[in-house]
CSV table of C-alpha atoms (C1' of nucleotides) in Angstrom, one decimal:
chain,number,residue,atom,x,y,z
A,12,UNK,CA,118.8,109.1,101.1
A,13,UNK,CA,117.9,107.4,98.0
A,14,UNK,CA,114.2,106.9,97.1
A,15,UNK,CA,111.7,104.4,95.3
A,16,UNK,CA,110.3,106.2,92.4
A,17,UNK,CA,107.5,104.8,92.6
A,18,UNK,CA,106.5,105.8,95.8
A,19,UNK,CA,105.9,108.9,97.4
A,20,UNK,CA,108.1,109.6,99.4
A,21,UNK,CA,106.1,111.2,102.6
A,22,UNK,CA,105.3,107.5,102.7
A,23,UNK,CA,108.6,106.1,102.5
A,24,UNK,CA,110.0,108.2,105.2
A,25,UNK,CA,107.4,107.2,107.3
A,26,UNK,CA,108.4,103.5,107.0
A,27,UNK,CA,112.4,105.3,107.6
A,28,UNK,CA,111.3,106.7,110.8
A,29,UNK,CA,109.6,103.5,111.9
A,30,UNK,CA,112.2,101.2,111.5
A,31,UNK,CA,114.6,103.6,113.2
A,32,UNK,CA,112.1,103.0,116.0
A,33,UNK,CA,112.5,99.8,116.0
A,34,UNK,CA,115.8,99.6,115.6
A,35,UNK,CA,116.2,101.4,118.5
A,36,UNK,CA,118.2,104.1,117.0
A,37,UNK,CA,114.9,106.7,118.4
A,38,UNK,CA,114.3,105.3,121.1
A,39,UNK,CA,110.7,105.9,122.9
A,40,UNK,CA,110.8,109.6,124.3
A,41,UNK,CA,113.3,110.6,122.2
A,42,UNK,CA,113.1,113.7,120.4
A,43,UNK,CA,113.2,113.3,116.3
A,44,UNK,CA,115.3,115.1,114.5
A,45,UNK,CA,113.5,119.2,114.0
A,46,UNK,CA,111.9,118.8,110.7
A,47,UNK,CA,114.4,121.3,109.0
A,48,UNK,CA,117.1,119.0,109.9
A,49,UNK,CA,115.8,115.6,108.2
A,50,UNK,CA,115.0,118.1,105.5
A,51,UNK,CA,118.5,118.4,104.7
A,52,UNK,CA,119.4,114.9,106.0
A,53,UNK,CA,117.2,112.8,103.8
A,54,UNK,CA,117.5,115.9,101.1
A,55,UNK,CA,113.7,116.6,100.4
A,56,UNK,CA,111.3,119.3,101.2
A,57,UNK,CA,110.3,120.5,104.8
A,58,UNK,CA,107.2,120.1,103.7
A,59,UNK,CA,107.4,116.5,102.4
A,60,UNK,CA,109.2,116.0,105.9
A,61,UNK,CA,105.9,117.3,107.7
A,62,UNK,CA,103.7,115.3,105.5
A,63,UNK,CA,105.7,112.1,106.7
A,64,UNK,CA,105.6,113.4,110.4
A,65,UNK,CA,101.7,114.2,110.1
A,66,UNK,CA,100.9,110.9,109.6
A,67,UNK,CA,103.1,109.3,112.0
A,68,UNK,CA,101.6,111.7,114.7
A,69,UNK,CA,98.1,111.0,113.5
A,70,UNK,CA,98.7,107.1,114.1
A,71,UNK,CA,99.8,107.9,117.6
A,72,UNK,CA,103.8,106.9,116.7
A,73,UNK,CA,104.8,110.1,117.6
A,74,UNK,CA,103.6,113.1,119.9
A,75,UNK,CA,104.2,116.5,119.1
A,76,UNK,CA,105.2,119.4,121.7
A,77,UNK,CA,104.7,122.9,120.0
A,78,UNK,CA,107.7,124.9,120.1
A,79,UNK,CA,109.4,121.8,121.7
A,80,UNK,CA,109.8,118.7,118.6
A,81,UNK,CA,108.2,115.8,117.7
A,82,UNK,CA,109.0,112.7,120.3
A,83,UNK,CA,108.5,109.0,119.6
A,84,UNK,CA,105.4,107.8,121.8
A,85,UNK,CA,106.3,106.3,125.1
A,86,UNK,CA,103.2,103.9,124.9
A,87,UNK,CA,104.7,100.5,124.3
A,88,UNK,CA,101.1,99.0,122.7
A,89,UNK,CA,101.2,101.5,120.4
A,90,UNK,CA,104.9,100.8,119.4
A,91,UNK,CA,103.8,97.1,119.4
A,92,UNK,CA,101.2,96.9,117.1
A,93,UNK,CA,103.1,99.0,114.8
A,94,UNK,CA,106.2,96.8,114.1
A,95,UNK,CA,104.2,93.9,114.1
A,96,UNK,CA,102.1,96.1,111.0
A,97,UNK,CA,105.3,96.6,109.2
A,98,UNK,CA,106.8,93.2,109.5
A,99,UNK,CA,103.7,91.2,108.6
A,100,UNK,CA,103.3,94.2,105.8
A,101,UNK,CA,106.4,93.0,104.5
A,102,UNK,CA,105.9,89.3,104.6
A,103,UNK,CA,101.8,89.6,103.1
A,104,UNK,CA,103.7,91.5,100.1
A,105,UNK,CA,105.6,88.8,99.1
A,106,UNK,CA,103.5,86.0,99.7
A,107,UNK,CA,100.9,87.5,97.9
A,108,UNK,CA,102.9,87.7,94.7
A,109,UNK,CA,104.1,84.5,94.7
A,110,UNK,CA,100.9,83.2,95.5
A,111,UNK,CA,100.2,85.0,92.2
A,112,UNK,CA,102.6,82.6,90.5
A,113,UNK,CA,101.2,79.5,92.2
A,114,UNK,CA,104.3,78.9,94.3
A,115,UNK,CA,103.4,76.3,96.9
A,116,UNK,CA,104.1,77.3,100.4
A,117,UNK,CA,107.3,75.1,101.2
A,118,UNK,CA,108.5,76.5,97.3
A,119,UNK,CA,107.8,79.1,99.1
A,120,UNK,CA,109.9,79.3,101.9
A,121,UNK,CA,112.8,77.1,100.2
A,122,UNK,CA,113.4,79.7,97.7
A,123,UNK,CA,113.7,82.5,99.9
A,124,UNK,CA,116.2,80.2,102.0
A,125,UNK,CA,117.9,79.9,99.3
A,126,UNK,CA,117.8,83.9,98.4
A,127,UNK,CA,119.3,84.7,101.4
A,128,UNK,CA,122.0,82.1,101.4
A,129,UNK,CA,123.1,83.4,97.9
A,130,UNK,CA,123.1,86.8,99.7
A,131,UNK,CA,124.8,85.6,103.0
A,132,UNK,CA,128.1,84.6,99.9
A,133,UNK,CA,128.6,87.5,98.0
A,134,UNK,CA,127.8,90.6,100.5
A,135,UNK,CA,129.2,92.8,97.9
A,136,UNK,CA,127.7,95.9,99.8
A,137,UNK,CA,128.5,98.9,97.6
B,6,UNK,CA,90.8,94.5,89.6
B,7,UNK,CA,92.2,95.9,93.2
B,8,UNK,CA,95.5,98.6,92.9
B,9,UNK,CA,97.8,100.0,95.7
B,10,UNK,CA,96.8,103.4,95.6
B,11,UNK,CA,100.7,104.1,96.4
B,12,UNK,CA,102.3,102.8,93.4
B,13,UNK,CA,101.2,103.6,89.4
B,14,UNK,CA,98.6,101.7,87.9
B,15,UNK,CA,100.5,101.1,85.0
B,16,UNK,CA,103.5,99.7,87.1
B,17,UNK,CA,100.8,97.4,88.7
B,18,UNK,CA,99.4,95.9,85.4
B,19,UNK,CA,103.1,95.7,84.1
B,20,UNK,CA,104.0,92.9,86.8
B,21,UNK,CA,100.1,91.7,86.7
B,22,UNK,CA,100.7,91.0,83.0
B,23,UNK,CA,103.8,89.4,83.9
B,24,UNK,CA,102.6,87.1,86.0
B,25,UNK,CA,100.0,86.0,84.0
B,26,UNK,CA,102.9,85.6,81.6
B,27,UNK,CA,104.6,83.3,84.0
B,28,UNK,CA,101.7,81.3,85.4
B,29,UNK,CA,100.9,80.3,81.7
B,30,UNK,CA,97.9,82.1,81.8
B,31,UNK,CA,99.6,83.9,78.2
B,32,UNK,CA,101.8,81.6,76.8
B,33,UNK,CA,104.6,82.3,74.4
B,34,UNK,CA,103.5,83.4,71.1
B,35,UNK,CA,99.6,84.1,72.4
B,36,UNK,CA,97.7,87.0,71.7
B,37,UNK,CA,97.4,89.6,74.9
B,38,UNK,CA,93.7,90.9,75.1
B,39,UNK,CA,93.0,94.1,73.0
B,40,UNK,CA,93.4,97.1,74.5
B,41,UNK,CA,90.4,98.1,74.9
B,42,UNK,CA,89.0,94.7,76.4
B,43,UNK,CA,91.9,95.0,78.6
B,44,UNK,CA,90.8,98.5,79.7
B,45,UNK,CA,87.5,97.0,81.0
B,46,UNK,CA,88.7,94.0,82.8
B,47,UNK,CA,91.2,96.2,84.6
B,48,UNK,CA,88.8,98.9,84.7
B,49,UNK,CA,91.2,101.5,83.9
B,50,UNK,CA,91.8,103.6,81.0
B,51,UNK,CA,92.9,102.7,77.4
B,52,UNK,CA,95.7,105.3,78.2
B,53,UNK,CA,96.5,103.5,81.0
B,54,UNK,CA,97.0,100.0,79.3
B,55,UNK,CA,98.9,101.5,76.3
B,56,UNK,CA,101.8,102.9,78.7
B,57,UNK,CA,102.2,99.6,80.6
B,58,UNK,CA,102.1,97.6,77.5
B,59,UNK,CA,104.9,100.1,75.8
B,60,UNK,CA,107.0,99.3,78.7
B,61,UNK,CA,106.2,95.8,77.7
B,62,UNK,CA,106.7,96.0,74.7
B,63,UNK,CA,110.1,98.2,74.9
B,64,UNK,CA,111.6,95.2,77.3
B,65,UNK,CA,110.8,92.8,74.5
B,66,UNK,CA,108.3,90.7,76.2
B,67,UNK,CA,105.6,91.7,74.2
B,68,UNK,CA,105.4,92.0,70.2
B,69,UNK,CA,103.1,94.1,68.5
B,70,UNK,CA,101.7,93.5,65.5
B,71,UNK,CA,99.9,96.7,63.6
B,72,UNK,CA,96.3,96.0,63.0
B,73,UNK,CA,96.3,92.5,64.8
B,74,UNK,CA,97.2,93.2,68.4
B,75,UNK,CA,100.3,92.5,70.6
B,76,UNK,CA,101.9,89.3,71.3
B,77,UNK,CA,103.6,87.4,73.8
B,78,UNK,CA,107.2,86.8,72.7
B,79,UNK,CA,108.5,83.2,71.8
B,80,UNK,CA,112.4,84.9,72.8
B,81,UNK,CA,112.5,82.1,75.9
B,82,UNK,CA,115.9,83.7,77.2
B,83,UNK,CA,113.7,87.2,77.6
B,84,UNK,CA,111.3,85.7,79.1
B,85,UNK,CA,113.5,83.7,81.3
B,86,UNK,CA,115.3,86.3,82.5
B,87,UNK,CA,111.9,88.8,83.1
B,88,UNK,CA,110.6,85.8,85.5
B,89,UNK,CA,114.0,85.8,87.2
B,90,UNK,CA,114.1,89.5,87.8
B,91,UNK,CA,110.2,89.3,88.7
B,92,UNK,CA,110.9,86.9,91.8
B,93,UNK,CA,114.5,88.3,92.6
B,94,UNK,CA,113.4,91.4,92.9
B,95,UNK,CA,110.3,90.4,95.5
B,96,UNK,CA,112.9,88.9,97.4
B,97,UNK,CA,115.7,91.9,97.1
B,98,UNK,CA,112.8,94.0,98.1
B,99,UNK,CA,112.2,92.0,101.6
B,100,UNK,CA,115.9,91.2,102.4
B,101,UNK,CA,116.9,94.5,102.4
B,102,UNK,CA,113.5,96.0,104.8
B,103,UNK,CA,114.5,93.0,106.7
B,104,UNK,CA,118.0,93.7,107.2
B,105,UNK,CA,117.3,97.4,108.1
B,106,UNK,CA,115.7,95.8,110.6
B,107,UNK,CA,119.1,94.0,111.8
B,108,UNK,CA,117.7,90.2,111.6
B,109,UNK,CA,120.3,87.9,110.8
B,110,UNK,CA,119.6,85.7,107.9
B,111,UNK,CA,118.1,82.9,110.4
B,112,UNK,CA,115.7,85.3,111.3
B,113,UNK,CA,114.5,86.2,108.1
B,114,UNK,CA,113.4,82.6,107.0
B,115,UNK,CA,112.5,81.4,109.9
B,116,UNK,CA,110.6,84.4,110.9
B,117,UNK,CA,109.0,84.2,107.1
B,118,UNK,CA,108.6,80.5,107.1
B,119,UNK,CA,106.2,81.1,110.4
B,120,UNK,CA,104.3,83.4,108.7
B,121,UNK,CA,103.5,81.3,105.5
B,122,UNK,CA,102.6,78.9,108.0
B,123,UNK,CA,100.0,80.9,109.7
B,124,UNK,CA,98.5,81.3,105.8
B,125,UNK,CA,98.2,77.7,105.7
B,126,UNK,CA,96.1,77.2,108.5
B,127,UNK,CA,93.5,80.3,108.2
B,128,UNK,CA,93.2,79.9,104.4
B,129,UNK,CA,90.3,82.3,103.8
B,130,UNK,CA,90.6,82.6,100.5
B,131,UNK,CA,87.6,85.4,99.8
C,13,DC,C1',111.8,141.4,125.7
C,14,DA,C1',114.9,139.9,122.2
C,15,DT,C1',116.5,135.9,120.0
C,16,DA,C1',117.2,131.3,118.4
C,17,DG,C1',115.2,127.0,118.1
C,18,DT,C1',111.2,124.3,117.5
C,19,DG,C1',106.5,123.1,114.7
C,20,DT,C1',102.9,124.8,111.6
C,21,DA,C1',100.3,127.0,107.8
C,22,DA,C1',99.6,128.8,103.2
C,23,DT,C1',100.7,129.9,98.5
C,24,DA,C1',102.5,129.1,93.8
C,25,DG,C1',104.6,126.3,90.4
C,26,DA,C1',106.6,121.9,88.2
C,27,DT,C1',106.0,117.2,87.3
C,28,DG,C1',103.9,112.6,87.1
C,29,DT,C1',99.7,109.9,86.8
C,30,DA,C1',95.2,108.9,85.2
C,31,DT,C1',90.9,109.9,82.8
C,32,DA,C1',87.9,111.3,78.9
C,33,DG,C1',87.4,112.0,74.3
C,34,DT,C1',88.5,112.1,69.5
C,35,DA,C1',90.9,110.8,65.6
C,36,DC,C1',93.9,108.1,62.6
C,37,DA,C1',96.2,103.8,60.6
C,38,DC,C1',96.6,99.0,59.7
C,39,DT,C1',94.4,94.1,59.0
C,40,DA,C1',91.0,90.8,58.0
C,41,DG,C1',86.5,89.3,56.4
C,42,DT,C1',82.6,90.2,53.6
D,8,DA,C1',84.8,99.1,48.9
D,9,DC,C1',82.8,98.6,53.3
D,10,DT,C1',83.1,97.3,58.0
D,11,DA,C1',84.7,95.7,62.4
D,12,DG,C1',88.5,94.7,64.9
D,13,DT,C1',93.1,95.8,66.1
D,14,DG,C1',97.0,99.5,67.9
D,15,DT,C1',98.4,104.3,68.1
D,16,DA,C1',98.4,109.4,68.7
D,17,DC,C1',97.0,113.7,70.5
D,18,DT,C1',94.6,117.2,73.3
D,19,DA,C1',92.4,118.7,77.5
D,20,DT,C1',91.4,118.1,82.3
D,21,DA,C1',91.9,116.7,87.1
D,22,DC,C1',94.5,115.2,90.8
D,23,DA,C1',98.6,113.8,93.7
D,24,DT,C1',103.2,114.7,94.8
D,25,DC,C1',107.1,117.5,95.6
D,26,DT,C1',109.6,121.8,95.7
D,27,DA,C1',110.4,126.6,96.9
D,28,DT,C1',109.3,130.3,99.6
D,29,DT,C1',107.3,133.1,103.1
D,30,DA,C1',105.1,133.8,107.2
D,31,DC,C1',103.4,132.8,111.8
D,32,DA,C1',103.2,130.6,116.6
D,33,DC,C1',105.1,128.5,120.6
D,34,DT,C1',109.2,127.4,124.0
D,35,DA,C1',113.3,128.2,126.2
D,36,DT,C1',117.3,131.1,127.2
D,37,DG,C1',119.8,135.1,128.3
DNA sequence: CATAGTGTAATAGATGTATAGTACACTAGT
DNA sequence: ACTAGTGTACTATACATCTATTACACTATG
C-alpha cells in the first residue's frame, strides 16, 4: 500500500480500515485481518499495525477478543457517527483551505464540479 | 498560529505562505517577513522557517537576496502554476478519499455542495 | 497437553521533526 | 568603522515515528 509521507502512517491505516468499514468490505462482526497478516499486506511493522488497531479499539470501532482477533463493532451508532466524522473530515479540510484563498462558496462548489468533470474524461487510472 | 499536529510544521507554513501568496497578501516582487519576525508570528523556531522557506525558495517561488531578505518572485508562470497545483491538489486529495468511498461523481458535489451550504448558514466565524 | 493461531508487551536502533543556542556573512545607514 | 538588520550554518538535545526482534498470554483444535 502506498503511503503519505507526511503522515504517520498508524494514522493513515486507521482511516484504511475505516473506509473498508464503510465500504462494506468488513462488515460489522467481522473479524479483521490478524495483525501479522496486514503486516505483510499493507507492508509495515506489526507494531505500526497495532498502533493503528489501538486506536480504533479505543474509539469503540473495533472490539478485541484475546486469543480470538480484532472484530468490527456491531453497534450501528458507533459506526454512524464515525463515517459521518470522516466524511465531514474530508469536506471541513477543503473548505477550510479555500476559504483561506477567499473562494466564495458557489466558486466553491463550481470548481470542484468542474474538478470532477475533468476527472469523469480522462480516467487514466494507472 | 494553529498546526495539525499530524503533518510537519514546516509543510504547514509552506502552503500557509503560499496562500498568503495567492490571496495577495505577498504580492510579486514583495519582501517576505524576516526570519526571525516570522518565527514569532508563527511561533515556531527560526529553524523551522528556514526549512520551509528553502523549499520555497528551491521551487522558485521565493528569491533570496543575501543581507536583504527573501522575495516573492515576479516569474508569473511559477507562480501560476504553484496556485494551480495548490488547489488541484486539495481537490485530488478529496476525489480520491471520496472515491474509496465508491460515490459516484454526482455524489461528490452534491454531497460537498450540501455541506458548504450548511457553512453558510451557521457562519460562526470565532 | 501439545500446537498453531490469535493479540499483546517490551526493548533497541534508525530516521525525521522541532527546539535552543551560538556563530558567521552580507547589506544598508550612520 | 560601527551598528542594526537581513539570511545562513552548525551543534546538541528532545521527541515522535517506524522497524526489527523477542517474548509472553489467550483460544481453539487434535
Amino acid at each position: 500500500m502506498e503511503f503519505d509521507a507526511k503522515t504517520p502512517i498508524y494514522y493513515q491505516i486507521e482511516q484504511y480500515i475505516n473506509r473498508e468499514i464503510i465500504i462494506g468490505h468488513l462488515r460489522p462482526g467481522a473479524q479483521v485481518p490478524a495483525v501479522r497478516q496486514l503486516a505483510i499486506t499493507l507492508t509495515v511493522n506489526v507494531n505500526t499495525i497495532q498502533r493503528a488497531l489501538a486506536n480504533l479499539i479505543q474509539a469503540g470501532i473495533l472490539v478485541p477478543e484475546r486469543g480470538k482477533g480484532n472484530f468490527v463493532t456491531t453497534d450501528q451508532k458507533v459506526l454512524g457517527k464515525m463515517k459521518q466524522s470522516m466524511i465531514e473530515g474530508e469536506f471541513k479540510a477543503l473548505y477550510d483551505h479555500l476559504a483561506a484563498l477567499e473562494l466564495s462558496p458557489e466558486e466553491m462548489t463550481a470548481a470542484f464540479a468542474q474538478y470532477v468533470q475533468t476527472q469523469q474524461g480522462g480516467e487514466a487510472h494507472e
